[in-house]
PDB file of C-alpha atoms and ligand atoms in Angstrom:
ATOM      1  CA  MET A  19     -69.519  29.917  22.848  1.00 47.00           C
ATOM      2  CA  VAL A  20     -72.981  29.617  20.748  1.00 48.00           C
ATOM      3  CA  ASN A  21     -72.230  32.749  18.492  1.00 59.00           C
ATOM      4  CA  GLN A  22     -68.447  31.848  18.122  1.00 90.00           C
ATOM      5  CA  LYS A  23     -67.902  30.205  14.867  1.00 97.00           C
ATOM      6  CA  ILE A  24     -66.078  26.739  14.415  1.00 98.00           C
ATOM      7  CA  ALA A  25     -63.193  26.027  12.137  1.00 98.00           C
ATOM      8  CA  LEU A  26     -61.660  22.286  10.985  1.00 99.00           C
ATOM      9  CA  VAL A  27     -58.477  21.372  10.002  1.00 99.00           C
ATOM     10  CA  THR A  28     -57.222  18.061   9.338  1.00 99.00           C
ATOM     11  CA  GLY A  29     -53.237  17.516   9.181  1.00 98.00           C
ATOM     12  CA  GLY A  30     -53.316  20.761  11.971  1.00 98.00           C
ATOM     13  CA  ASN A  31     -50.191  19.006  13.932  1.00 98.00           C
ATOM     14  CA  ARG A  32     -47.710  20.492  11.836  1.00 98.00           C
ATOM     15  CA  GLY A  33     -47.166  22.148   9.045  1.00 98.00           C
ATOM     16  CA  ILE A  34     -48.841  24.664   6.969  1.00 98.00           C
ATOM     17  CA  GLY A  35     -51.570  22.749   9.076  1.00 98.00           C
ATOM     18  CA  LEU A  36     -50.739  23.751  12.442  1.00 98.00           C
ATOM     19  CA  ALA A  37     -50.189  27.425  11.110  1.00 98.00           C
ATOM     20  CA  CYS A  38     -53.861  27.567  10.205  1.00 98.00           C
ATOM     21  CA  VAL A  39     -54.649  26.278  13.704  1.00 98.00           C
ATOM     22  CA  ARG A  40     -53.131  28.754  15.087  1.00 98.00           C
ATOM     23  CA  GLN A  41     -54.003  32.366  12.339  1.00 98.00           C
ATOM     24  CA  LEU A  42     -57.820  30.699  13.247  1.00 98.00           C
ATOM     25  CA  ALA A  43     -57.457  30.814  16.616  1.00 98.00           C
ATOM     26  CA  GLN A  44     -55.782  34.166  16.912  1.00 97.00           C
ATOM     27  CA  ARG A  45     -58.763  35.367  14.766  1.00 96.00           C
ATOM     28  CA  GLY A  46     -60.955  34.227  18.249  1.00 97.00           C
ATOM     29  CA  TYR A  47     -62.402  30.981  15.984  1.00 98.00           C
ATOM     30  CA  GLN A  48     -62.953  27.745  18.030  1.00 98.00           C
ATOM     31  CA  THR A  49     -60.722  25.651  16.111  1.00 98.00           C
ATOM     32  CA  ILE A  50     -60.683  21.817  15.780  1.00 98.00           C
ATOM     33  CA  MET A  51     -57.561  20.566  15.118  1.00 98.00           C
ATOM     34  CA  GLY A  52     -57.255  17.122  13.123  1.00 98.00           C
ATOM     35  CA  SER A  53     -54.196  15.056  14.013  1.00 98.00           C
ATOM     36  CA  ARG A  54     -53.657  11.183  12.909  1.00 98.00           C
ATOM     37  CA  ASP A  55     -51.639  10.773  16.106  1.00 98.00           C
ATOM     38  CA  LEU A  56     -53.776  12.548  18.954  1.00 98.00           C
ATOM     39  CA  GLU A  57     -50.579  12.918  20.964  1.00 98.00           C
ATOM     40  CA  LEU A  58     -48.835  14.559  18.557  1.00 98.00           C
ATOM     41  CA  GLY A  59     -51.812  17.430  18.026  1.00 98.00           C
ATOM     42  CA  ARG A  60     -51.739  17.848  22.300  1.00 98.00           C
ATOM     43  CA  ALA A  61     -48.495  18.183  21.809  1.00 98.00           C
ATOM     44  CA  ALA A  62     -48.834  20.665  19.301  1.00 98.00           C
ATOM     45  CA  ARG A  63     -51.508  22.238  20.851  1.00 98.00           C
ATOM     46  CA  ILE A  64     -49.096  23.404  23.917  1.00 98.00           C
ATOM     47  CA  SER A  65     -47.048  24.700  21.403  1.00 98.00           C
ATOM     48  CA  LEU A  66     -49.943  27.808  20.873  1.00 98.00           C
ATOM     49  CA  GLY A  67     -49.348  28.249  24.471  1.00 98.00           C
ATOM     50  CA  PRO A  68     -52.374  29.975  25.407  1.00 97.00           C
ATOM     51  CA  LEU A  69     -54.227  30.128  22.054  1.00 97.00           C
ATOM     52  CA  GLY A  70     -54.449  26.648  22.849  1.00 97.00           C
ATOM     53  CA  ASP A  71     -57.888  27.049  25.618  1.00 96.00           C
ATOM     54  CA  ASN A  72     -59.887  27.442  21.746  1.00 96.00           C
ATOM     55  CA  ILE A  73     -58.733  24.547  20.343  1.00 98.00           C
ATOM     56  CA  ASP A  74     -60.111  21.208  20.829  1.00 98.00           C
ATOM     57  CA  VAL A  75     -57.351  18.431  19.283  1.00 98.00           C
ATOM     58  CA  ILE A  76     -59.230  15.301  18.023  1.00 98.00           C
ATOM     59  CA  PRO A  77     -57.507  11.471  15.708  1.00 98.00           C
ATOM     60  CA  LEU A  78     -58.514  12.269  12.422  1.00 98.00           C
ATOM     61  CA  ASP A  79     -56.890  10.365   9.832  1.00 98.00           C
ATOM     62  CA  ILE A  80     -58.568  11.474   5.846  1.00 98.00           C
ATOM     63  CA  ALA A  81     -57.358   7.507   5.280  1.00 98.00           C
ATOM     64  CA  ASN A  82     -60.090   6.253   7.803  1.00 98.00           C
ATOM     65  CA  ARG A  83     -63.525   6.705   7.772  1.00 97.00           C
ATOM     66  CA  LYS A  84     -64.786   5.334  11.604  1.00 98.00           C
ATOM     67  CA  THR A  85     -62.121   8.414  12.315  1.00 98.00           C
ATOM     68  CA  ILE A  86     -64.056  11.420   9.838  1.00 98.00           C
ATOM     69  CA  GLU A  87     -67.563   9.892  11.036  1.00 98.00           C
ATOM     70  CA  ASP A  88     -66.273  10.241  14.779  1.00 98.00           C
ATOM     71  CA  ALA A  89     -65.104  13.643  13.888  1.00 98.00           C
ATOM     72  CA  ARG A  90     -68.653  14.262  12.729  1.00 98.00           C
ATOM     73  CA  LEU A  91     -69.991  13.169  15.423  1.00 98.00           C
ATOM     74  CA  PHE A  92     -67.437  15.683  17.451  1.00 98.00           C
ATOM     75  CA  VAL A  93     -69.288  18.502  15.795  1.00 98.00           C
ATOM     76  CA  MET A  94     -72.646  17.561  15.764  1.00 98.00           C
ATOM     77  CA  GLU A  95     -72.335  16.572  19.794  1.00 98.00           C
ATOM     78  CA  GLN A  96     -69.827  19.945  21.286  1.00 98.00           C
ATOM     79  CA  TYR A  97     -70.809  23.065  18.581  1.00 98.00           C
ATOM     80  CA  GLY A  98     -74.211  21.748  15.953  1.00 98.00           C
ATOM     81  CA  ARG A  99     -72.309  23.691  13.670  1.00 98.00           C
ATOM     82  CA  LEU A 100     -68.908  23.749  11.207  1.00 98.00           C
ATOM     83  CA  ASP A 101     -68.206  26.860   9.617  1.00 98.00           C
ATOM     84  CA  ILE A 102     -64.983  26.581   8.268  1.00 98.00           C
ATOM     85  CA  LEU A 103     -63.408  23.672   6.466  1.00 99.00           C
ATOM     86  CA  ILE A 104     -59.795  23.690   5.907  1.00 99.00           C
ATOM     87  CA  ASN A 105     -58.997  20.693   3.685  1.00 99.00           C
ATOM     88  CA  ASN A 106     -54.625  20.525   4.786  1.00 98.00           C
ATOM     89  CA  ALA A 107     -53.717  16.943   4.966  1.00 98.00           C
ATOM     90  CA  ALA A 108     -51.801  15.280   1.761  1.00 98.00           C
ATOM     91  CA  ILE A 109     -48.971  13.001   1.802  1.00 98.00           C
ATOM     92  CA  HIS A 110     -45.689  12.418  -1.089  1.00 96.00           C
ATOM     93  CA  TYR A 111     -44.616  15.199  -3.198  1.00 96.00           C
ATOM     94  CA  ASP A 112     -43.534  12.067  -5.472  1.00 95.00           C
ATOM     95  CA  SER A 113     -39.988  13.961  -6.906  1.00 94.00           C
ATOM     96  CA  TRP A 114     -38.902  10.054  -6.566  1.00 95.00           C
ATOM     97  CA  HIS A 115     -41.361   8.670  -9.274  1.00 95.00           C
ATOM     98  CA  ASN A 116     -41.111   9.269 -12.861  1.00 96.00           C
ATOM     99  CA  VAL A 117     -44.682   8.904 -14.853  1.00 97.00           C
ATOM    100  CA  VAL A 118     -44.220   5.745 -16.860  1.00 98.00           C
ATOM    101  CA  GLN A 119     -42.213   3.876 -14.098  1.00 96.00           C
ATOM    102  CA  ALA A 120     -44.078   5.300 -10.906  1.00 97.00           C
ATOM    103  CA  ASP A 121     -45.459   2.551  -8.226  1.00 97.00           C
ATOM    104  CA  LEU A 122     -48.684   2.710  -8.914  1.00 98.00           C
ATOM    105  CA  GLU A 123     -49.882   1.475  -5.400  1.00 98.00           C
ATOM    106  CA  GLU A 124     -48.219   4.616  -4.175  1.00 98.00           C
ATOM    107  CA  VAL A 125     -49.807   6.552  -6.480  1.00 98.00           C
ATOM    108  CA  ALA A 126     -53.520   5.190  -5.574  1.00 98.00           C
ATOM    109  CA  LEU A 127     -52.349   5.693  -1.810  1.00 98.00           C
ATOM    110  CA  THR A 128     -51.579   9.373  -2.971  1.00 98.00           C
ATOM    111  CA  LEU A 129     -54.688   9.775  -4.546  1.00 98.00           C
ATOM    112  CA  ASP A 130     -57.072   8.083  -1.297  1.00 98.00           C
ATOM    113  CA  VAL A 131     -55.390  10.559   0.763  1.00 98.00           C
ATOM    114  CA  ASN A 132     -54.501  13.941  -1.544  1.00 98.00           C
ATOM    115  CA  LEU A 133     -57.963  13.717  -3.532  1.00 98.00           C
ATOM    116  CA  LEU A 134     -60.758  11.318  -1.246  1.00 98.00           C
ATOM    117  CA  GLY A 135     -60.065  12.539   1.654  1.00 98.00           C
ATOM    118  CA  PRO A 136     -61.025  16.221   1.243  1.00 99.00           C
ATOM    119  CA  TRP A 137     -63.877  14.404  -0.576  1.00 98.00           C
ATOM    120  CA  ARG A 138     -64.752  12.308   2.558  1.00 98.00           C
ATOM    121  CA  MET A 139     -64.283  15.387   4.629  1.00 99.00           C
ATOM    122  CA  ALA A 140     -66.426  17.647   2.538  1.00 99.00           C
ATOM    123  CA  GLN A 141     -69.421  15.006   2.941  1.00 98.00           C
ATOM    124  CA  ALA A 142     -69.519  14.152   6.350  1.00 98.00           C
ATOM    125  CA  MET A 143     -68.707  18.177   7.486  1.00 98.00           C
ATOM    126  CA  MET A 144     -70.530  20.466   4.589  1.00 98.00           C
ATOM    127  CA  PRO A 145     -74.438  19.665   5.241  1.00 98.00           C
ATOM    128  CA  PHE A 146     -73.980  21.745   8.803  1.00 98.00           C
ATOM    129  CA  MET A 147     -72.607  24.350   6.303  1.00 98.00           C
ATOM    130  CA  LEU A 148     -75.958  23.644   3.415  1.00 98.00           C
ATOM    131  CA  LYS A 149     -78.001  23.600   6.538  1.00 98.00           C
ATOM    132  CA  ALA A 150     -76.844  26.454   7.917  1.00 98.00           C
ATOM    133  CA  ARG A 151     -76.519  28.230   4.063  1.00 98.00           C
ATOM    134  CA  SER A 152     -73.424  29.546   5.009  1.00 98.00           C
ATOM    135  CA  GLY A 153     -68.785  28.599   5.342  1.00 98.00           C
ATOM    136  CA  ARG A 154     -66.385  28.305   3.660  1.00 98.00           C
ATOM    137  CA  VAL A 155     -64.256  25.170   2.281  1.00 98.00           C
ATOM    138  CA  VAL A 156     -60.584  25.459   1.430  1.00 99.00           C
ATOM    139  CA  ASN A 157     -59.227  22.906  -0.156  1.00 99.00           C
ATOM    140  CA  VAL A 158     -55.421  22.785  -0.277  1.00 98.00           C
ATOM    141  CA  SER A 159     -53.712  22.841  -3.482  1.00 98.00           C
ATOM    142  CA  SER A 160     -51.122  22.930  -5.179  1.00 98.00           C
ATOM    143  CA  GLU A 161     -49.626  24.625  -8.417  1.00 97.00           C
ATOM    144  CA  ALA A 162     -48.180  20.893  -9.803  1.00 97.00           C
ATOM    145  CA  GLY A 163     -51.563  20.012  -9.740  1.00 98.00           C
ATOM    146  CA  SER A 164     -52.414  23.268 -12.892  1.00 98.00           C
ATOM    147  CA  MET A 165     -52.701  21.785 -16.085  1.00 98.00           C
ATOM    148  CA  ALA A 166     -52.147  24.813 -17.610  1.00 97.00           C
ATOM    149  CA  THR A 167     -48.532  25.188 -16.212  1.00 96.00           C
ATOM    150  CA  MET A 168     -47.613  20.868 -15.493  1.00 97.00           C
ATOM    151  CA  ASP A 169     -44.408  19.215 -16.190  1.00 97.00           C
ATOM    152  CA  ALA A 170     -43.585  15.185 -15.659  1.00 97.00           C
ATOM    153  CA  ALA A 171     -42.395  15.668 -11.554  1.00 96.00           C
ATOM    154  CA  ALA A 172     -43.885  14.586  -9.377  1.00 97.00           C
ATOM    155  CA  PRO A 173     -46.539  12.987 -11.003  1.00 98.00           C
ATOM    156  CA  GLY A 174     -49.007  10.959  -8.566  1.00 98.00           C
ATOM    157  CA  TYR A 175     -49.215  14.452  -6.459  1.00 98.00           C
ATOM    158  CA  GLY A 176     -49.776  16.316  -9.426  1.00 98.00           C
ATOM    159  CA  VAL A 177     -52.628  14.543 -10.505  1.00 98.00           C
ATOM    160  CA  SER A 178     -54.043  14.786  -6.769  1.00 98.00           C
ATOM    161  CA  LYS A 179     -53.782  17.841  -6.859  1.00 98.00           C
ATOM    162  CA  ALA A 180     -55.441  18.504 -10.277  1.00 98.00           C
ATOM    163  CA  ALA A 181     -58.208  15.868  -8.867  1.00 98.00           C
ATOM    164  CA  LEU A 182     -59.083  18.408  -5.749  1.00 98.00           C
ATOM    165  CA  ASN A 183     -58.882  21.483  -8.054  1.00 98.00           C
ATOM    166  CA  ALA A 184     -61.455  19.363 -10.397  1.00 98.00           C
ATOM    167  CA  LEU A 185     -63.343  18.255  -6.808  1.00 98.00           C
ATOM    168  CA  THR A 186     -63.502  22.226  -5.798  1.00 99.00           C
ATOM    169  CA  ILE A 187     -65.404  23.452  -8.996  1.00 98.00           C
ATOM    170  CA  LYS A 188     -67.438  20.529  -8.555  1.00 98.00           C
ATOM    171  CA  LEU A 189     -68.130  20.980  -4.745  1.00 98.00           C
ATOM    172  CA  ALA A 190     -68.688  24.937  -6.069  1.00 98.00           C
ATOM    173  CA  ALA A 191     -71.182  24.193  -8.599  1.00 98.00           C
ATOM    174  CA  PHE A 192     -72.955  22.229  -5.945  1.00 98.00           C
ATOM    175  CA  SER A 193     -73.024  24.663  -3.552  1.00 97.00           C
ATOM    176  CA  ARG A 194     -73.754  27.705  -5.172  1.00 88.00           C
ATOM    177  CA  GLU A 195     -76.342  29.575  -4.162  1.00 93.00           C
ATOM    178  CA  LYS A 196     -76.333  27.748  -0.819  1.00 97.00           C
ATOM    179  CA  GLY A 197     -74.394  30.205   0.740  1.00 96.00           C
ATOM    180  CA  VAL A 198     -71.198  27.849   0.874  1.00 98.00           C
ATOM    181  CA  LEU A 199     -67.932  28.820  -0.875  1.00 98.00           C
ATOM    182  CA  VAL A 200     -65.663  26.634  -2.211  1.00 98.00           C
ATOM    183  CA  ASN A 201     -62.155  27.344  -3.431  1.00 98.00           C
ATOM    184  CA  ALA A 202     -58.752  25.928  -3.687  1.00 99.00           C
ATOM    185  CA  VAL A 203     -55.948  27.631  -2.885  1.00 98.00           C
ATOM    186  CA  CYS A 204     -52.249  26.499  -3.290  1.00 98.00           C
ATOM    187  CA  PRO A 205     -50.029  28.163  -0.330  1.00 98.00           C
ATOM    188  CA  GLY A 206     -46.648  28.832  -2.805  1.00 98.00           C
ATOM    189  CA  TRP A 207     -43.599  27.001  -1.474  1.00 98.00           C
ATOM    190  CA  VAL A 208     -42.927  26.503   2.129  1.00 98.00           C
ATOM    191  CA  GLN A 209     -40.560  25.265   4.383  1.00 98.00           C
ATOM    192  CA  THR A 210     -42.397  21.945   5.613  1.00 98.00           C
ATOM    193  CA  GLN A 211     -41.424  18.259   5.672  1.00 97.00           C
ATOM    194  CA  MET A 212     -43.314  17.799   2.734  1.00 97.00           C
ATOM    195  CA  GLY A 213     -41.713  21.586   1.210  1.00 97.00           C
ATOM    196  CA  GLY A 214     -38.363  21.186   2.232  1.00 97.00           C
ATOM    197  CA  GLU A 215     -35.455  23.354   3.868  1.00 96.00           C
ATOM    198  CA  SER A 216     -35.019  26.091   0.294  1.00 97.00           C
ATOM    199  CA  ALA A 217     -38.303  26.660   0.619  1.00 98.00           C
ATOM    200  CA  PRO A 218     -38.747  30.660   0.023  1.00 98.00           C
ATOM    201  CA  ARG A 219     -42.057  31.437   2.107  1.00 98.00           C
ATOM    202  CA  SER A 220     -42.479  30.564   5.808  1.00 98.00           C
ATOM    203  CA  VAL A 221     -45.881  28.276   7.275  1.00 98.00           C
ATOM    204  CA  GLU A 222     -47.653  31.718   8.541  1.00 98.00           C
ATOM    205  CA  GLU A 223     -47.439  33.268   5.182  1.00 98.00           C
ATOM    206  CA  GLY A 224     -48.294  29.867   3.730  1.00 98.00           C
ATOM    207  CA  ALA A 225     -51.593  29.895   6.246  1.00 98.00           C
ATOM    208  CA  ALA A 226     -52.135  33.219   5.135  1.00 98.00           C
ATOM    209  CA  SER A 227     -52.788  32.635   1.502  1.00 98.00           C
ATOM    210  CA  ILE A 228     -55.096  29.507   2.698  1.00 98.00           C
ATOM    211  CA  LEU A 229     -57.247  32.100   4.913  1.00 98.00           C
ATOM    212  CA  TRP A 230     -57.710  35.021   2.498  1.00 98.00           C
ATOM    213  CA  ALA A 231     -60.554  32.075   1.345  1.00 98.00           C
ATOM    214  CA  VAL A 232     -61.572  32.255   4.649  1.00 98.00           C
ATOM    215  CA  ASP A 233     -62.101  35.553   5.310  1.00 98.00           C
ATOM    216  CA  LEU A 234     -63.957  35.801   2.032  1.00 98.00           C
ATOM    217  CA  PRO A 235     -67.165  37.456   2.137  1.00 97.00           C
ATOM    218  CA  ASP A 236     -70.613  36.135   0.933  1.00 97.00           C
ATOM    219  CA  ASP A 237     -70.604  37.679  -2.184  1.00 97.00           C
ATOM    220  CA  GLY A 238     -67.082  36.342  -2.434  1.00 98.00           C
ATOM    221  CA  PRO A 239     -65.320  33.745  -5.319  1.00 98.00           C
ATOM    222  CA  SER A 240     -66.375  30.022  -5.367  1.00 98.00           C
ATOM    223  CA  GLY A 241     -64.893  27.562  -7.395  1.00 98.00           C
ATOM    224  CA  GLY A 242     -61.457  29.469  -7.876  1.00 98.00           C
ATOM    225  CA  PHE A 243     -57.526  28.335  -7.659  1.00 98.00           C
ATOM    226  CA  PHE A 244     -55.444  30.900  -5.541  1.00 98.00           C
ATOM    227  CA  CYS A 245     -52.737  31.579  -3.761  1.00 98.00           C
ATOM    228  CA  ASP A 246     -52.147  34.941  -1.825  1.00 98.00           C
ATOM    229  CA  GLY A 247     -55.713  36.421  -3.151  1.00 98.00           C
ATOM    230  CA  LYS A 248     -55.088  36.201  -6.604  1.00 98.00           C
ATOM    231  CA  PRO A 249     -56.506  33.766  -9.033  1.00 98.00           C
ATOM    232  CA  LEU A 250     -53.969  30.811 -10.550  1.00 98.00           C
ATOM    233  CA  PRO A 251     -54.294  29.119 -14.464  1.00 98.00           C
ATOM    234  CA  TRP A 252     -56.246  25.731 -13.638  1.00 97.00           C
TER     235      TRP A 252
HETATM  236  N1  LIG B 207     -44.990  22.986   1.918  1.00 57.71           N
HETATM  237  C1  LIG B 207     -45.323  23.152   0.471  1.00 57.71           C
HETATM  238  O1  LIG B 207     -44.120  24.058  -0.307  1.00 57.71           O
HETATM  239  C2  LIG B 207     -46.358  23.329  -0.270  1.00 57.71           C
HETATM  240  C3  LIG B 207     -46.703  23.927  -1.424  1.00 57.71           C
HETATM  241  C4  LIG B 207     -47.946  23.207  -2.513  1.00 57.71           C
HETATM  242  C5  LIG B 207     -49.305  23.080  -1.242  1.00 57.71           C
HETATM  243  N2  LIG B 207     -48.833  22.445  -0.217  1.00 57.71           N
HETATM  244  C6  LIG B 207     -50.231  21.665   0.863  1.00 57.71           C
HETATM  245  O2  LIG B 207     -50.147  22.266   1.334  1.00 57.71           O
HETATM  246  C7  LIG B 207     -50.623  21.727   2.488  1.00 57.71           C
HETATM  247  C8  LIG B 207     -49.575  21.270   3.938  1.00 57.71           C
HETATM  248  O3  LIG B 207     -48.702  20.251   3.458  1.00 57.71           O
HETATM  249  P1  LIG B 207     -47.551  21.268   4.562  1.00 57.71           P
HETATM  250  O4  LIG B 207     -45.754  21.470   3.578  1.00 57.71           O
HETATM  251  O5  LIG B 207     -47.612  21.559   5.569  1.00 57.71           O
HETATM  252  O6  LIG B 207     -46.772  18.918   4.449  1.00 57.71           O
HETATM  253  P2  LIG B 207     -46.876  18.267   6.315  1.00 57.71           P
HETATM  254  O7  LIG B 207     -45.385  19.395   6.154  1.00 57.71           O
HETATM  255  O8  LIG B 207     -45.947  17.074   5.077  1.00 57.71           O
HETATM  256  O9  LIG B 207     -47.591  18.128   6.512  1.00 57.71           O
HETATM  257  C9  LIG B 207     -48.715  17.338   6.261  1.00 57.71           C
HETATM  258  C10 LIG B 207     -50.036  17.135   7.188  1.00 57.71           C
HETATM  259  O10 LIG B 207     -50.482  16.644   6.657  1.00 57.71           O
HETATM  260  C11 LIG B 207     -51.321  14.958   7.857  1.00 57.71           C
HETATM  261  N3  LIG B 207     -50.833  14.008   7.278  1.00 57.71           N
HETATM  262  C12 LIG B 207     -50.796  13.056   6.343  1.00 57.71           C
HETATM  263  N4  LIG B 207     -51.499  12.027   6.002  1.00 57.71           N
HETATM  264  C13 LIG B 207     -53.295  12.422   6.991  1.00 57.71           C
HETATM  265  C14 LIG B 207     -54.130  11.644   6.605  1.00 57.71           C
HETATM  266  N5  LIG B 207     -53.564  10.455   5.977  1.00 57.71           N
HETATM  267  N6  LIG B 207     -54.836  12.193   7.962  1.00 57.71           N
HETATM  268  C15 LIG B 207     -55.207  12.864   8.433  1.00 57.71           C
HETATM  269  N7  LIG B 207     -53.435  14.022   8.222  1.00 57.71           N
HETATM  270  C16 LIG B 207     -52.800  13.074   7.354  1.00 57.71           C
HETATM  271  C17 LIG B 207     -49.587  15.369   8.079  1.00 57.71           C
HETATM  272  O11 LIG B 207     -49.811  14.095   9.312  1.00 57.71           O
HETATM  273  P3  LIG B 207     -48.755  13.545  10.523  1.00 57.71           P
HETATM  274  O12 LIG B 207     -47.843  14.261  11.036  1.00 57.71           O
HETATM  275  O13 LIG B 207     -49.215  12.043  10.612  1.00 57.71           O
HETATM  276  O14 LIG B 207     -48.544  12.593   9.037  1.00 57.71           O
HETATM  277  C18 LIG B 207     -49.420  16.534   8.867  1.00 57.71           C
HETATM  278  O15 LIG B 207     -49.686  16.980   9.937  1.00 57.71           O
HETATM  279  C19 LIG B 207     -50.401  19.791   1.844  1.00 57.71           C
HETATM  280  O16 LIG B 207     -51.562  19.747   1.452  1.00 57.71           O
HETATM  281  C20 LIG B 207     -49.679  20.124   0.198  1.00 57.71           C
HETATM  282  O17 LIG B 207     -49.928  19.318  -0.594  1.00 57.71           O
HETATM  283  C21 LIG B 207     -47.430  22.722   0.309  1.00 57.71           C
END
């Protein structure tokens, strides 16, 4: 157990996050599934069958500092290390908004979860990696956050993911030469509650795009934006 690598996925109870948990467990990681609702997380673990034996489920709301601190204590007391952080949880693909009339209370909530949530998680969890001089952080982003191709659709979400991309560059620059690789990854357009039924990609394909950045060698890229291992324009 001591030598086993430890991974944490936020929003791991459904959608792409659950597929990441499954693929990490299949690779042999001890995987911590963060779930806002503990019971939903436990049910999701059961759905993974025997793989669930190497999965911990913890209550984790990335908008709530107390649950993040509890998660940090869990990692410290249970394992004393963290090798992988997948910042997957996000909300509000706000296709119902136009930028001029958008409800800014809702936009503020989107920024709180999609930008400050991963930032809080990085502050809580990256010290484990920096201390070990080893680790991978994957910020699950979206092409909707690419400033090179941005249009008017889903303004709150698009701005939140552009800001998450900027955070990725900051974290990567800080961690350079410290053994921790930080990248932003788009899973593609995926069939989930957020992506909707007409999306062409499965959750397994979306998760594979994300796990590419987990599997990077120590001399792999950091501070990049990728889909399926290929660079995307910022
Ligand atoms: N689906 C797509 O086509 C697509 C495309 C590009 C990027 N993405 C990105 O991929 C990631 C996963 O998306 P998805 O499609 O799997 O979304 P989803 O099906 O809507 O699932 C979102 C997950 O995030 C969790 N969550 C929401 N707010 C949270 C909070 N405050 N604290 C902790 N967990 C929270 C949800 O938990 P509950 O079950 O408690 O609500 C759920 O587990 C997101 O970052 C999304 O922006 C998705």
